[in-house]
PDB file of C-alpha atoms and ligand atoms in Angstrom:
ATOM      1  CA  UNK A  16       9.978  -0.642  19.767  1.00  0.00           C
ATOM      2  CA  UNK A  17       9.634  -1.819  16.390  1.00  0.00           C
ATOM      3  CA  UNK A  18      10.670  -5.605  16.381  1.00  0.00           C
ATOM      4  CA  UNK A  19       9.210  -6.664  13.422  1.00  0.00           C
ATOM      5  CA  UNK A  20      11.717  -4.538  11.293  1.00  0.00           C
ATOM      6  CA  UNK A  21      14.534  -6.447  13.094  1.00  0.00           C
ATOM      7  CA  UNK A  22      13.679  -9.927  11.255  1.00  0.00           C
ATOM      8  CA  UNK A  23      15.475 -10.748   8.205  1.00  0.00           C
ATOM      9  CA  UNK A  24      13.446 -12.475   5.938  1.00  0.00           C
ATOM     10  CA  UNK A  25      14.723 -15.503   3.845  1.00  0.00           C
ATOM     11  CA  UNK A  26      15.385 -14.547   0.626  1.00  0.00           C
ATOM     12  CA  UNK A  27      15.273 -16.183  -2.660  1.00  0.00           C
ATOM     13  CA  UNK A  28      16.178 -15.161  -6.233  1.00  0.00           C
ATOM     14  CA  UNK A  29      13.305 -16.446  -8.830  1.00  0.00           C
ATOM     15  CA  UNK A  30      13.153 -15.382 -12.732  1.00  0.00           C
ATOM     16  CA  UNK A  31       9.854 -14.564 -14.097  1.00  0.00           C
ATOM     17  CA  UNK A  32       8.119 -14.808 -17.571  1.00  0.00           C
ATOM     18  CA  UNK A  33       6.922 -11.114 -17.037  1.00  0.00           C
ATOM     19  CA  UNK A  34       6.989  -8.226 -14.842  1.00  0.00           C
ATOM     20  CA  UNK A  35       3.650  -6.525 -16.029  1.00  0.00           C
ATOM     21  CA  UNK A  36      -0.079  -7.586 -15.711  1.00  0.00           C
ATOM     22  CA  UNK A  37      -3.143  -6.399 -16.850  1.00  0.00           C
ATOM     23  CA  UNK A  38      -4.823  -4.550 -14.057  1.00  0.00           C
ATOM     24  CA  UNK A  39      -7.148  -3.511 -12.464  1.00  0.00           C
ATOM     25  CA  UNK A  40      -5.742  -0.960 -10.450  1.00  0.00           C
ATOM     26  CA  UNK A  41      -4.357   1.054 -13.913  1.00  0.00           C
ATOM     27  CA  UNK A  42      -3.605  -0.264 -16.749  1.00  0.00           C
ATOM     28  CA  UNK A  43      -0.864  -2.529 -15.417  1.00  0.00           C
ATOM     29  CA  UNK A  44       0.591  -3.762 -12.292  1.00  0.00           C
ATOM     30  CA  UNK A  45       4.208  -4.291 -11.555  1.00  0.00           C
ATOM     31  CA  UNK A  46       5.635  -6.256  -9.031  1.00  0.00           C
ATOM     32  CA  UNK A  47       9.817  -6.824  -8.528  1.00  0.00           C
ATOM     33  CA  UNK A  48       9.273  -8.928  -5.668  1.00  0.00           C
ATOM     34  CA  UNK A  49       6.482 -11.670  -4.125  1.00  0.00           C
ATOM     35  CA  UNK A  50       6.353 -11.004  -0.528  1.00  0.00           C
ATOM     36  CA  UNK A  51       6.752  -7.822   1.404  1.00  0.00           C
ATOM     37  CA  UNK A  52       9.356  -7.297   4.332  1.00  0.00           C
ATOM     38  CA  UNK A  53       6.878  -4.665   5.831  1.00  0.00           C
ATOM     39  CA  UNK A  54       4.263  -7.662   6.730  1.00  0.00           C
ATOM     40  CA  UNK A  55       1.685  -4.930   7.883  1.00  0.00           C
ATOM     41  CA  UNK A  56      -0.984  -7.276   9.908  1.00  0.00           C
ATOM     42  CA  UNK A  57      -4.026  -5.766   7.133  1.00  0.00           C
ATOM     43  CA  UNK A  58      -2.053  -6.848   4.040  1.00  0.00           C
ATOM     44  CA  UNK A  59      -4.199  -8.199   1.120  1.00  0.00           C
ATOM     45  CA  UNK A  60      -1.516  -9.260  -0.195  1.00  0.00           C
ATOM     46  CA  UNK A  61      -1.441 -12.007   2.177  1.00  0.00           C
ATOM     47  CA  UNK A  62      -3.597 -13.488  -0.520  1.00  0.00           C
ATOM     48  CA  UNK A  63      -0.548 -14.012  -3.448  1.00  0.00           C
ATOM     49  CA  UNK A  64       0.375 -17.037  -1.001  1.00  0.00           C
ATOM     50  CA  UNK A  65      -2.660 -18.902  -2.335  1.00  0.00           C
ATOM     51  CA  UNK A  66      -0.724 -18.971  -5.734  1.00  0.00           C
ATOM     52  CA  UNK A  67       2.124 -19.059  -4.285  1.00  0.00           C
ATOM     53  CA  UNK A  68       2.634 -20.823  -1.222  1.00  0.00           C
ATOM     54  CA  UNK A  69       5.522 -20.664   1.292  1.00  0.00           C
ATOM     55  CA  UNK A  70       6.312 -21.917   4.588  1.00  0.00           C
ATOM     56  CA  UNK A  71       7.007 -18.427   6.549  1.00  0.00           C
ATOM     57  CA  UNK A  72       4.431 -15.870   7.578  1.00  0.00           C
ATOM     58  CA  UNK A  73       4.057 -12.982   5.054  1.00  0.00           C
ATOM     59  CA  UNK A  74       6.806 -10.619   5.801  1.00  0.00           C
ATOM     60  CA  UNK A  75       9.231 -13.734   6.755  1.00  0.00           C
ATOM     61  CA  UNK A  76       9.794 -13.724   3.149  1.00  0.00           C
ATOM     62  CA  UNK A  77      10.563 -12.023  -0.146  1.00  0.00           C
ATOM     63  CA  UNK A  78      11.139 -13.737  -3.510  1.00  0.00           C
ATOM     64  CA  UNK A  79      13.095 -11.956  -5.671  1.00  0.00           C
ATOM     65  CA  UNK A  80      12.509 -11.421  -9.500  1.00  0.00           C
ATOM     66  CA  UNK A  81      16.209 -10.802 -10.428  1.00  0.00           C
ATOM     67  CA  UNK A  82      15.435 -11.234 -14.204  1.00  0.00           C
ATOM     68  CA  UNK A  83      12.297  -8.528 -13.718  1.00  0.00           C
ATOM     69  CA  UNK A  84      13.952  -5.653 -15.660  1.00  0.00           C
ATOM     70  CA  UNK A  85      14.963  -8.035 -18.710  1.00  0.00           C
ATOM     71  CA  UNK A  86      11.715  -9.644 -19.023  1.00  0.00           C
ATOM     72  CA  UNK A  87      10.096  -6.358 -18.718  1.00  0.00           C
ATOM     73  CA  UNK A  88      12.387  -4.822 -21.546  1.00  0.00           C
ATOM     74  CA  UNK A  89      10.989  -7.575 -23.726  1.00  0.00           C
ATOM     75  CA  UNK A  90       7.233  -6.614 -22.776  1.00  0.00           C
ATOM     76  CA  UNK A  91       7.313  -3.022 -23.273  1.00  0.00           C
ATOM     77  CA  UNK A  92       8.306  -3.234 -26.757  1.00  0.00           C
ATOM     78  CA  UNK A  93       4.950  -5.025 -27.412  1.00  0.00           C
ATOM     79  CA  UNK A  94       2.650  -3.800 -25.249  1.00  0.00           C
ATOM     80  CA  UNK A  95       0.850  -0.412 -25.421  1.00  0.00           C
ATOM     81  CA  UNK A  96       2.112   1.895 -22.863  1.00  0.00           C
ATOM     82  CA  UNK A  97      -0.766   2.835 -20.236  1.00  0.00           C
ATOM     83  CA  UNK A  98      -0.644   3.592 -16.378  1.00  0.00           C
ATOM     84  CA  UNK A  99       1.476   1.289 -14.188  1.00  0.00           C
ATOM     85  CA  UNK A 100       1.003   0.579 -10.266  1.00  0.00           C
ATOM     86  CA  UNK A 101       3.938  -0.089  -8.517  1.00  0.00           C
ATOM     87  CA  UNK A 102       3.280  -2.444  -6.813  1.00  0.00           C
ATOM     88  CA  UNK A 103      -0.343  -4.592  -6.002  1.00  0.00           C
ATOM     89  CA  UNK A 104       1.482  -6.948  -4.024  1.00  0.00           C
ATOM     90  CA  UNK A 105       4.076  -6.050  -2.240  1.00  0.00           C
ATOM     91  CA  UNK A 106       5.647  -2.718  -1.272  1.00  0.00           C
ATOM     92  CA  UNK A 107       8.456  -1.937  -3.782  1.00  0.00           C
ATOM     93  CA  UNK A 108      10.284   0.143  -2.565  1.00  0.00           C
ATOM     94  CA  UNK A 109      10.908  -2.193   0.800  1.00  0.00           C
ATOM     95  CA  UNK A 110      14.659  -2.255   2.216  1.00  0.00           C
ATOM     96  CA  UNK A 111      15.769  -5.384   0.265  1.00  0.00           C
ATOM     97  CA  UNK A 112      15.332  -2.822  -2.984  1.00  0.00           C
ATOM     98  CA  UNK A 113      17.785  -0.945  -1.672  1.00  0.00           C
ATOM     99  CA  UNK A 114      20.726  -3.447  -2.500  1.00  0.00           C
ATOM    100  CA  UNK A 115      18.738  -4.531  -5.674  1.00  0.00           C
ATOM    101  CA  UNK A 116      17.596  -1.943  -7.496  1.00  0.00           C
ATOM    102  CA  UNK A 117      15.421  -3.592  -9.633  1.00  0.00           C
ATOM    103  CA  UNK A 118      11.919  -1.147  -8.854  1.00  0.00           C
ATOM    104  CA  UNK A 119      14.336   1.740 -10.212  1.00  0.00           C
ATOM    105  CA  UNK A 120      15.305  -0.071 -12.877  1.00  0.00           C
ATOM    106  CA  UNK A 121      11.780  -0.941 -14.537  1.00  0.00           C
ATOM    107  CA  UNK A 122      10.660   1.999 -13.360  1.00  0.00           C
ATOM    108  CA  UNK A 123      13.080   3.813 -15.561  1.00  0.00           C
ATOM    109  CA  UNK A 124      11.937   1.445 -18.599  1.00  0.00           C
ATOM    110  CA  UNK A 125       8.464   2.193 -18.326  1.00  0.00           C
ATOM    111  CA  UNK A 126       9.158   5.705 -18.178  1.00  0.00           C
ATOM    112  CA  UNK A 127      11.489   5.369 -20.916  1.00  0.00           C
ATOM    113  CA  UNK A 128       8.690   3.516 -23.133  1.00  0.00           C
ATOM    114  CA  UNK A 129       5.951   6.237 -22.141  1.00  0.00           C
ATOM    115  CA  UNK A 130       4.202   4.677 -19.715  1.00  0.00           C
ATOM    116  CA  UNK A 131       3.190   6.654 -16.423  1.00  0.00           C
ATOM    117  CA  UNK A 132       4.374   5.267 -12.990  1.00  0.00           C
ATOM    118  CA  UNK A 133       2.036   5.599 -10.293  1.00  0.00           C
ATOM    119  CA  UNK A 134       3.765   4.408  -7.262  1.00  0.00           C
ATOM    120  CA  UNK A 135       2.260   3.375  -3.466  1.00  0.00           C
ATOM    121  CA  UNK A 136       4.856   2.776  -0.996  1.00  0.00           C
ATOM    122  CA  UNK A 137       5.394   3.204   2.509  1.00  0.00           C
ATOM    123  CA  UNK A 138       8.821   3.514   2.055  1.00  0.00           C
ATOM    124  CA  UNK A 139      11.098   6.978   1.561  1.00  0.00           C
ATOM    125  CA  UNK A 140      13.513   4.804  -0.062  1.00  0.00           C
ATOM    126  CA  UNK A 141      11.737   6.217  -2.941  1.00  0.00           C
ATOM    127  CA  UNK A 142      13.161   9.376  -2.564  1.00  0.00           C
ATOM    128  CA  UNK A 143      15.912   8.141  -4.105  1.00  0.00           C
ATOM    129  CA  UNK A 144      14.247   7.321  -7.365  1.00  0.00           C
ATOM    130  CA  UNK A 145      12.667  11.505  -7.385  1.00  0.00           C
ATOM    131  CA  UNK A 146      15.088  11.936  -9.912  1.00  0.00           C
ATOM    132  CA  UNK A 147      13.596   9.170 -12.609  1.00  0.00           C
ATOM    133  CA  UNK A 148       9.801  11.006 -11.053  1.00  0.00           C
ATOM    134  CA  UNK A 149      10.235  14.505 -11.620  1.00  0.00           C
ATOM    135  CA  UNK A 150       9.365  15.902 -15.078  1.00  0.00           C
ATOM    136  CA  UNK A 151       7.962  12.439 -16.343  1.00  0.00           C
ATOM    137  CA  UNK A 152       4.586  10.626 -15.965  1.00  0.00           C
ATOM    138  CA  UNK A 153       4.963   9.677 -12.330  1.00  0.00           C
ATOM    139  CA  UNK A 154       2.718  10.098  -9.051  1.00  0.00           C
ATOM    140  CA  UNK A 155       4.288   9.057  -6.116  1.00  0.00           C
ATOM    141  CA  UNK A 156       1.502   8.140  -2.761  1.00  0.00           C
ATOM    142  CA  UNK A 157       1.866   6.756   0.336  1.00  0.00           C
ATOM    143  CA  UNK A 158      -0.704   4.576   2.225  1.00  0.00           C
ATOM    144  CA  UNK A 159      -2.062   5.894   5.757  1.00  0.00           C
ATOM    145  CA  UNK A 160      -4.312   3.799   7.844  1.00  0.00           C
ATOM    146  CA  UNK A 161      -3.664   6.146  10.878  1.00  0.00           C
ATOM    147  CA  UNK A 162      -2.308   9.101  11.848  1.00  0.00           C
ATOM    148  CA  UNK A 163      -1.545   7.725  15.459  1.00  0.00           C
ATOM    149  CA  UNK A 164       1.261   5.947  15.874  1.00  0.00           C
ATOM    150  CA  UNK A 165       0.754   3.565  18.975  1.00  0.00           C
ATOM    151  CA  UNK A 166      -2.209   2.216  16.259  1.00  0.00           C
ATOM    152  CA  UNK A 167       0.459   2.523  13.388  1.00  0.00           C
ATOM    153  CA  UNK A 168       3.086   0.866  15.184  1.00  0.00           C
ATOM    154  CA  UNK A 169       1.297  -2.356  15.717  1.00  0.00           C
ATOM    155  CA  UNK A 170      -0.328  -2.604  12.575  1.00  0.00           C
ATOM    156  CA  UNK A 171       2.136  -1.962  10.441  1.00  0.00           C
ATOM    157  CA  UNK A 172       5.566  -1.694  12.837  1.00  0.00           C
ATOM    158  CA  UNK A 173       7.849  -2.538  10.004  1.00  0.00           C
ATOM    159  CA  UNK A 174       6.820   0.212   8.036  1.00  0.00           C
ATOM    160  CA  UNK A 175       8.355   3.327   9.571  1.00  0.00           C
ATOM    161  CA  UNK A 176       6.781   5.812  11.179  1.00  0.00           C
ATOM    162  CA  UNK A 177       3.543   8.068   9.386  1.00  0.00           C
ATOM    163  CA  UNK A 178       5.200  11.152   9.861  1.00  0.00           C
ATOM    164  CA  UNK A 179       7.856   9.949   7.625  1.00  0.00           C
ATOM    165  CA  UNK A 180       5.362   9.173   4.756  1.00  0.00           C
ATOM    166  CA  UNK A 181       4.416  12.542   5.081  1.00  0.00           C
ATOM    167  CA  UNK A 182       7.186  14.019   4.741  1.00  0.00           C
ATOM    168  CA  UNK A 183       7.975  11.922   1.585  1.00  0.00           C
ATOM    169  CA  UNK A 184       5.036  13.449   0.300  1.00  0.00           C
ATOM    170  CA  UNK A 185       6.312  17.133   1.072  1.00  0.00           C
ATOM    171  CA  UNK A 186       9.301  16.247  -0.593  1.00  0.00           C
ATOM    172  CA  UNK A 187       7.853  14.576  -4.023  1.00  0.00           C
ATOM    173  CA  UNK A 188       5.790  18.076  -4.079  1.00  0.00           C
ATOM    174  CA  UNK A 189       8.639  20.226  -3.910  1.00  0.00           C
ATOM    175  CA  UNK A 190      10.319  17.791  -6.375  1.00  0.00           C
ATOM    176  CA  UNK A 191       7.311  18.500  -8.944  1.00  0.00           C
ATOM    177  CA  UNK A 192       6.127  15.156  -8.471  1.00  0.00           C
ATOM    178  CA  UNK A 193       2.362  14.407  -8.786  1.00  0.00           C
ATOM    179  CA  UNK A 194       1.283  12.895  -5.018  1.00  0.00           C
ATOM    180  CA  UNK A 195      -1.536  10.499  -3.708  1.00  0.00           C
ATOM    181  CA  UNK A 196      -2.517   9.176  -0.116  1.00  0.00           C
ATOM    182  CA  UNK A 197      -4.109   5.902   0.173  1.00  0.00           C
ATOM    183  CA  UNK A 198      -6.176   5.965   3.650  1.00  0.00           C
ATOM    184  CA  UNK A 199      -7.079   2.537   4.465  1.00  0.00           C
ATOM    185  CA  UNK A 200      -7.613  -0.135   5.356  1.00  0.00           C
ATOM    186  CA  UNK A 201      -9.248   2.515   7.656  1.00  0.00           C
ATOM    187  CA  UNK A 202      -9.250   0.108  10.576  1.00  0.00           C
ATOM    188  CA  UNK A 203     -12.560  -0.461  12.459  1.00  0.00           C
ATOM    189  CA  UNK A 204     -13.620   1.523  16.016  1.00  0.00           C
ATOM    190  CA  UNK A 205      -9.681   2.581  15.614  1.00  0.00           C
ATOM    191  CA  UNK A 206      -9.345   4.922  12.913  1.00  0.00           C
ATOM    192  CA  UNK A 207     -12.475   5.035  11.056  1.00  0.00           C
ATOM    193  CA  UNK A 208     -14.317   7.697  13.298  1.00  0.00           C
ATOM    194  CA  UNK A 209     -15.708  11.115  12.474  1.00  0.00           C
ATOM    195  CA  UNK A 210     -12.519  12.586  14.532  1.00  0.00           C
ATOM    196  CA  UNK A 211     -10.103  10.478  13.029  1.00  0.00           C
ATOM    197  CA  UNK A 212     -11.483  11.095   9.377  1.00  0.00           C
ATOM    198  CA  UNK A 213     -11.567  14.631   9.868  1.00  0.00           C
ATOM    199  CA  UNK A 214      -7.804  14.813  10.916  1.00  0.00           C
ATOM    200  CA  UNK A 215      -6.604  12.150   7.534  1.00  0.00           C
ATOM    201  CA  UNK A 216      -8.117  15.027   5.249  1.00  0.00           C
ATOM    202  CA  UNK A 217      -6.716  17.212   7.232  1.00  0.00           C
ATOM    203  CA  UNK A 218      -3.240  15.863   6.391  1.00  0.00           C
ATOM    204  CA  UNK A 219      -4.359  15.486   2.826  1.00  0.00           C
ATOM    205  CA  UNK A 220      -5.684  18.886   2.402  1.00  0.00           C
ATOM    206  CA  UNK A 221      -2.643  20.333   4.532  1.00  0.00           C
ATOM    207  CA  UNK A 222      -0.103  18.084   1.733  1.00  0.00           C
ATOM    208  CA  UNK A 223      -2.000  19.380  -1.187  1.00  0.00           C
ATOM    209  CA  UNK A 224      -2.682  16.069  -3.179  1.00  0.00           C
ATOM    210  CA  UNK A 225      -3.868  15.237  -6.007  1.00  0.00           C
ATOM    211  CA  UNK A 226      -5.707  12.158  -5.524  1.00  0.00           C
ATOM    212  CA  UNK A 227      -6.798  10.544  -2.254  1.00  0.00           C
ATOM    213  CA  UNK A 228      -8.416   7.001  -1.530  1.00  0.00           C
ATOM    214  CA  UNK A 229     -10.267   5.396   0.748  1.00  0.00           C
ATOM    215  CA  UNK A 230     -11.182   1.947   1.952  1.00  0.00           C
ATOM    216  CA  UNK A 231     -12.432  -0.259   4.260  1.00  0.00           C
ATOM    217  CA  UNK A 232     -10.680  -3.031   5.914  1.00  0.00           C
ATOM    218  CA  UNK A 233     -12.207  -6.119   3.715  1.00  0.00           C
ATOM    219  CA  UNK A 234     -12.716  -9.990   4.374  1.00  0.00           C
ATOM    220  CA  UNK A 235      -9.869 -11.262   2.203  1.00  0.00           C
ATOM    221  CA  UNK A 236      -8.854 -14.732   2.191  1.00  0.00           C
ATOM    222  CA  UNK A 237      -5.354 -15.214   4.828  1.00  0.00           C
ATOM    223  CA  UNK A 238      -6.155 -11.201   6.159  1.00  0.00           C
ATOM    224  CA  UNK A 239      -8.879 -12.200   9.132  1.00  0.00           C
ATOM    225  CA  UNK A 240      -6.018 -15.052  10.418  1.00  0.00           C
ATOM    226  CA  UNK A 241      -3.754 -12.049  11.362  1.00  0.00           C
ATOM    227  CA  UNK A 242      -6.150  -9.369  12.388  1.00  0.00           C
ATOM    228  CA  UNK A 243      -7.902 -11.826  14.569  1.00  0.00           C
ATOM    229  CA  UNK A 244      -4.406 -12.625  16.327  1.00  0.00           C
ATOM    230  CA  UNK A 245      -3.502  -9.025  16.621  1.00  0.00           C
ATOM    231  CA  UNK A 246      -7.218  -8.201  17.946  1.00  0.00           C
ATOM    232  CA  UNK A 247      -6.709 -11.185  20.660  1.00  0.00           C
ATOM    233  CA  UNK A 248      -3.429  -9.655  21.761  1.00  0.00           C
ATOM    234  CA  UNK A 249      -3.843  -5.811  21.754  1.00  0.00           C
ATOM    235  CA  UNK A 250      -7.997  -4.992  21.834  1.00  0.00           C
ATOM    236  CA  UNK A 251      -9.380  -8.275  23.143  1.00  0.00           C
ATOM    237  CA  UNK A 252     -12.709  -6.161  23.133  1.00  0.00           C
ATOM    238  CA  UNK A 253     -12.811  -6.008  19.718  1.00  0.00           C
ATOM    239  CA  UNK A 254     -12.565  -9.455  18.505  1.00  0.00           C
ATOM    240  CA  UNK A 255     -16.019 -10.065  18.316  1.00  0.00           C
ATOM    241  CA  UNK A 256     -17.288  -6.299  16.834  1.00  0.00           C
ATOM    242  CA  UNK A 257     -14.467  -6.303  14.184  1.00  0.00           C
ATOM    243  CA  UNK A 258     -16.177 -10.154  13.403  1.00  0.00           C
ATOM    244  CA  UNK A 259     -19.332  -9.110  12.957  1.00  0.00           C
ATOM    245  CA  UNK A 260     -18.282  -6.047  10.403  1.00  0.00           C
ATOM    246  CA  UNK A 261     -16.536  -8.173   8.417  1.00  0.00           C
ATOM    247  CA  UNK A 262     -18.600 -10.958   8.224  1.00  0.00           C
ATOM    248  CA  UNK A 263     -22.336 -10.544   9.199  1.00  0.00           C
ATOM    249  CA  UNK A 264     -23.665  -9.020   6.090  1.00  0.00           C
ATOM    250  CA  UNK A 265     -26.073  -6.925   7.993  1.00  0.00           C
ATOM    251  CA  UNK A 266     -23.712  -5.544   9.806  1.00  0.00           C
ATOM    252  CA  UNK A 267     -21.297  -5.143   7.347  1.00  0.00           C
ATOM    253  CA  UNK A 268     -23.476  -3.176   5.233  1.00  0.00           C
ATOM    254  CA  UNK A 269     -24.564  -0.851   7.668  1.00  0.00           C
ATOM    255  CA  UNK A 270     -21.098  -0.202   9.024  1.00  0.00           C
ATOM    256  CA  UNK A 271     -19.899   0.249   5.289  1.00  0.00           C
ATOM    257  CA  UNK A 272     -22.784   2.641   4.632  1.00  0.00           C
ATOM    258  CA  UNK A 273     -22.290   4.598   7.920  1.00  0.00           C
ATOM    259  CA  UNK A 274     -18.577   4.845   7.162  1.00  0.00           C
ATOM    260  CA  UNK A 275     -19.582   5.906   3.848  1.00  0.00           C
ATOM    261  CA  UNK A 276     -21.011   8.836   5.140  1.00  0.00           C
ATOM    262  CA  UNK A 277     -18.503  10.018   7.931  1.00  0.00           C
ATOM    263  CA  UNK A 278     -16.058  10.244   4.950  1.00  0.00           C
ATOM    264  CA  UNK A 279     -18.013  12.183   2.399  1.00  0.00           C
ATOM    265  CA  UNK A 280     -18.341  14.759   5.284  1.00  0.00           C
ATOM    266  CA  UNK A 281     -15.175  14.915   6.026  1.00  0.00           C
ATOM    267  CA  UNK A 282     -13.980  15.189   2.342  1.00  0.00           C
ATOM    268  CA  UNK A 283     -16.855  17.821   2.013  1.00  0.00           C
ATOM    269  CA  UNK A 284     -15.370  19.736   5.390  1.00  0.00           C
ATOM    270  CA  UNK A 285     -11.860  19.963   3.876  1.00  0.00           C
ATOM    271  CA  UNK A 286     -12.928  20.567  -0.315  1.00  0.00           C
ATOM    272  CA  UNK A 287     -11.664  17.233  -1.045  1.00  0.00           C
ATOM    273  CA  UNK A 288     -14.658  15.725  -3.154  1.00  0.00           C
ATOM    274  CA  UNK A 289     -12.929  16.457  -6.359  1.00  0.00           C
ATOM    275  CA  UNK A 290      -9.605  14.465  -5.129  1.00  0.00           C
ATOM    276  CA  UNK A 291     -11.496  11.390  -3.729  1.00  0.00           C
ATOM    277  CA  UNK A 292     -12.221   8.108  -5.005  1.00  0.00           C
ATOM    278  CA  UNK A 293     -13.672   6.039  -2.566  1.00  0.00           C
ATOM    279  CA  UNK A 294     -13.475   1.782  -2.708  1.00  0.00           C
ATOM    280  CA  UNK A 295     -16.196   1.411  -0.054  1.00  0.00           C
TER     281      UNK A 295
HETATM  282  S1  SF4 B 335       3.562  -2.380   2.851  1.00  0.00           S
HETATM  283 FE1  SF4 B 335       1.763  -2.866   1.626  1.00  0.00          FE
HETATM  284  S2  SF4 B 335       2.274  -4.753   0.546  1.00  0.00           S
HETATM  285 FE2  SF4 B 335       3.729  -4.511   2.224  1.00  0.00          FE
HETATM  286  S3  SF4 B 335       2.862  -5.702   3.910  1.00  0.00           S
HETATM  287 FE3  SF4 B 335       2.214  -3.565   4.157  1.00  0.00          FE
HETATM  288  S4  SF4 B 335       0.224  -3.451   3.142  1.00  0.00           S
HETATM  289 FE4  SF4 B 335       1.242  -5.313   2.430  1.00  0.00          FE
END
């Protein structure tokens, strides 16, 4: 059952200065909103409430940059256009942009300005936005951390089901729109193994993408708080491995180079090298 999705966050409208930052991740990042409804227990993003601190949990909470597409407006007319990601920080196409609109909206001005959207959601509320996509500058990929979905569904049980992202995917091809699959964080002794590799390119190699990356689940500050509490709950047993890859650096290092090599052959397997760019 996917309880997390139930819980309404508290909401709160901000303005912002800007809407896009240098990055790097593209030429820019763009984010409509500071927190993320889908509050998947891996999140980096965890990391934004450093700079901006709030008293919920990450997913309890989404700010709300109603002024985004106005300040963005402003931007674009100064700013060379380059290759946007949408979003770093949050997902932005999660259900509160449904009522608000605002991703579609700057995602229409950058497009409108010539710069190219490259988008990452977990979300099929994008499909709605296919028509902005198709025949412009725009990629549209999906992150997958696994492909099953008793592992999905407590990692990342707000998200909607994988099956759906891959579907979205099927559908942004069909639409003519450029697509991308983000596997990772590939998840420790859960879906980082040679069988589990093999079956993610698989997928990608099934979905025809165009670009595919990979990476590791990493020791960011606010991320080991949740893991660890999922671990204790769900895989007890793993506490103490998933501790030592993350932060013995012996360990970590030979995990990392290991994992290195269980992807390369499974990119290799399925003619993906071309496609790949690999963060590990
Ligand atoms: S969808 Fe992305 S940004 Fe949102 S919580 Fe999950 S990993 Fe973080």
């Amino acid at each position: 059952m996917n309880t997390r999705a139930s819980i309404s966050p508290v909401v709160r409208e901000i303005s912002c200065k800007t809407t896009l930052n240098r990055s790097s991740l593209g030429a820019y990042s763009m984010n409509c909103y500071v927190g993320c409804q889908h509050g998947c227990a891996y999140c980096y993003a965890r990391y934004m409430q450093r700079f901006h601190p709030h008293e919920e949990a990450w997913g309890a909470f989404v700010d709300v940059k109603t002024n985004a597409p106005e300040a963005l407006a402003r931007q674009v007319r100064r700013m060379p256009p380059g290759s946007v990601f949408v979003s770093s920080a949050c997902d932005a196409w999660q259900p509160l942009e449904t009522q608000r609109r605002l991703t579609r909206e700057c995602c229409r001005i950058l497009l409108d300005h010539g710069f190219a959207v490259h988008a990452l959601t977990k979300s099929d509320l994008i499909r709605r936005d296919f028509d902005l996509f198709a025949d412009h500058n725009a990629r549209v990929a999906t992150t997958i951390t696994t492909l099953d979905p008793a592992v999905a569904r407590l990692w990342e049980a707000a998200a909607g089901p994988v099956e759906r992202r891959i579907a979205l995917l099927r559908a942004a091809r069909e639409a003519g729109i450029q697509t991308g699959i983000m596997f990772g964080p590939l998840l420790p002794f859960l879906s980082d193994s040679a069988d589990s590799l093999n079956a993610l390119f698989e997928c990608a190699a099934e979905l025809r993408v165009d670009v595919l990356w990979v990476d590791a689940l990493n020791p960011r500050p606010k991320v080991w708080e949740s893991v660890q509490s999922l671990l204790r709950k769900h895989y007890p047993d793993l506490v103490d491995r998933y501790a030592r890859v993350l932060f013995s650096p012996v360990v970590r290092n030979a995990y990392l180079a290991a994992l290195g090599e269980r992807i390369a052959a499974a990119a290799r397997r399925h003619r993906l090298e071309r496609k790949l760019h690999s963060c590990i």
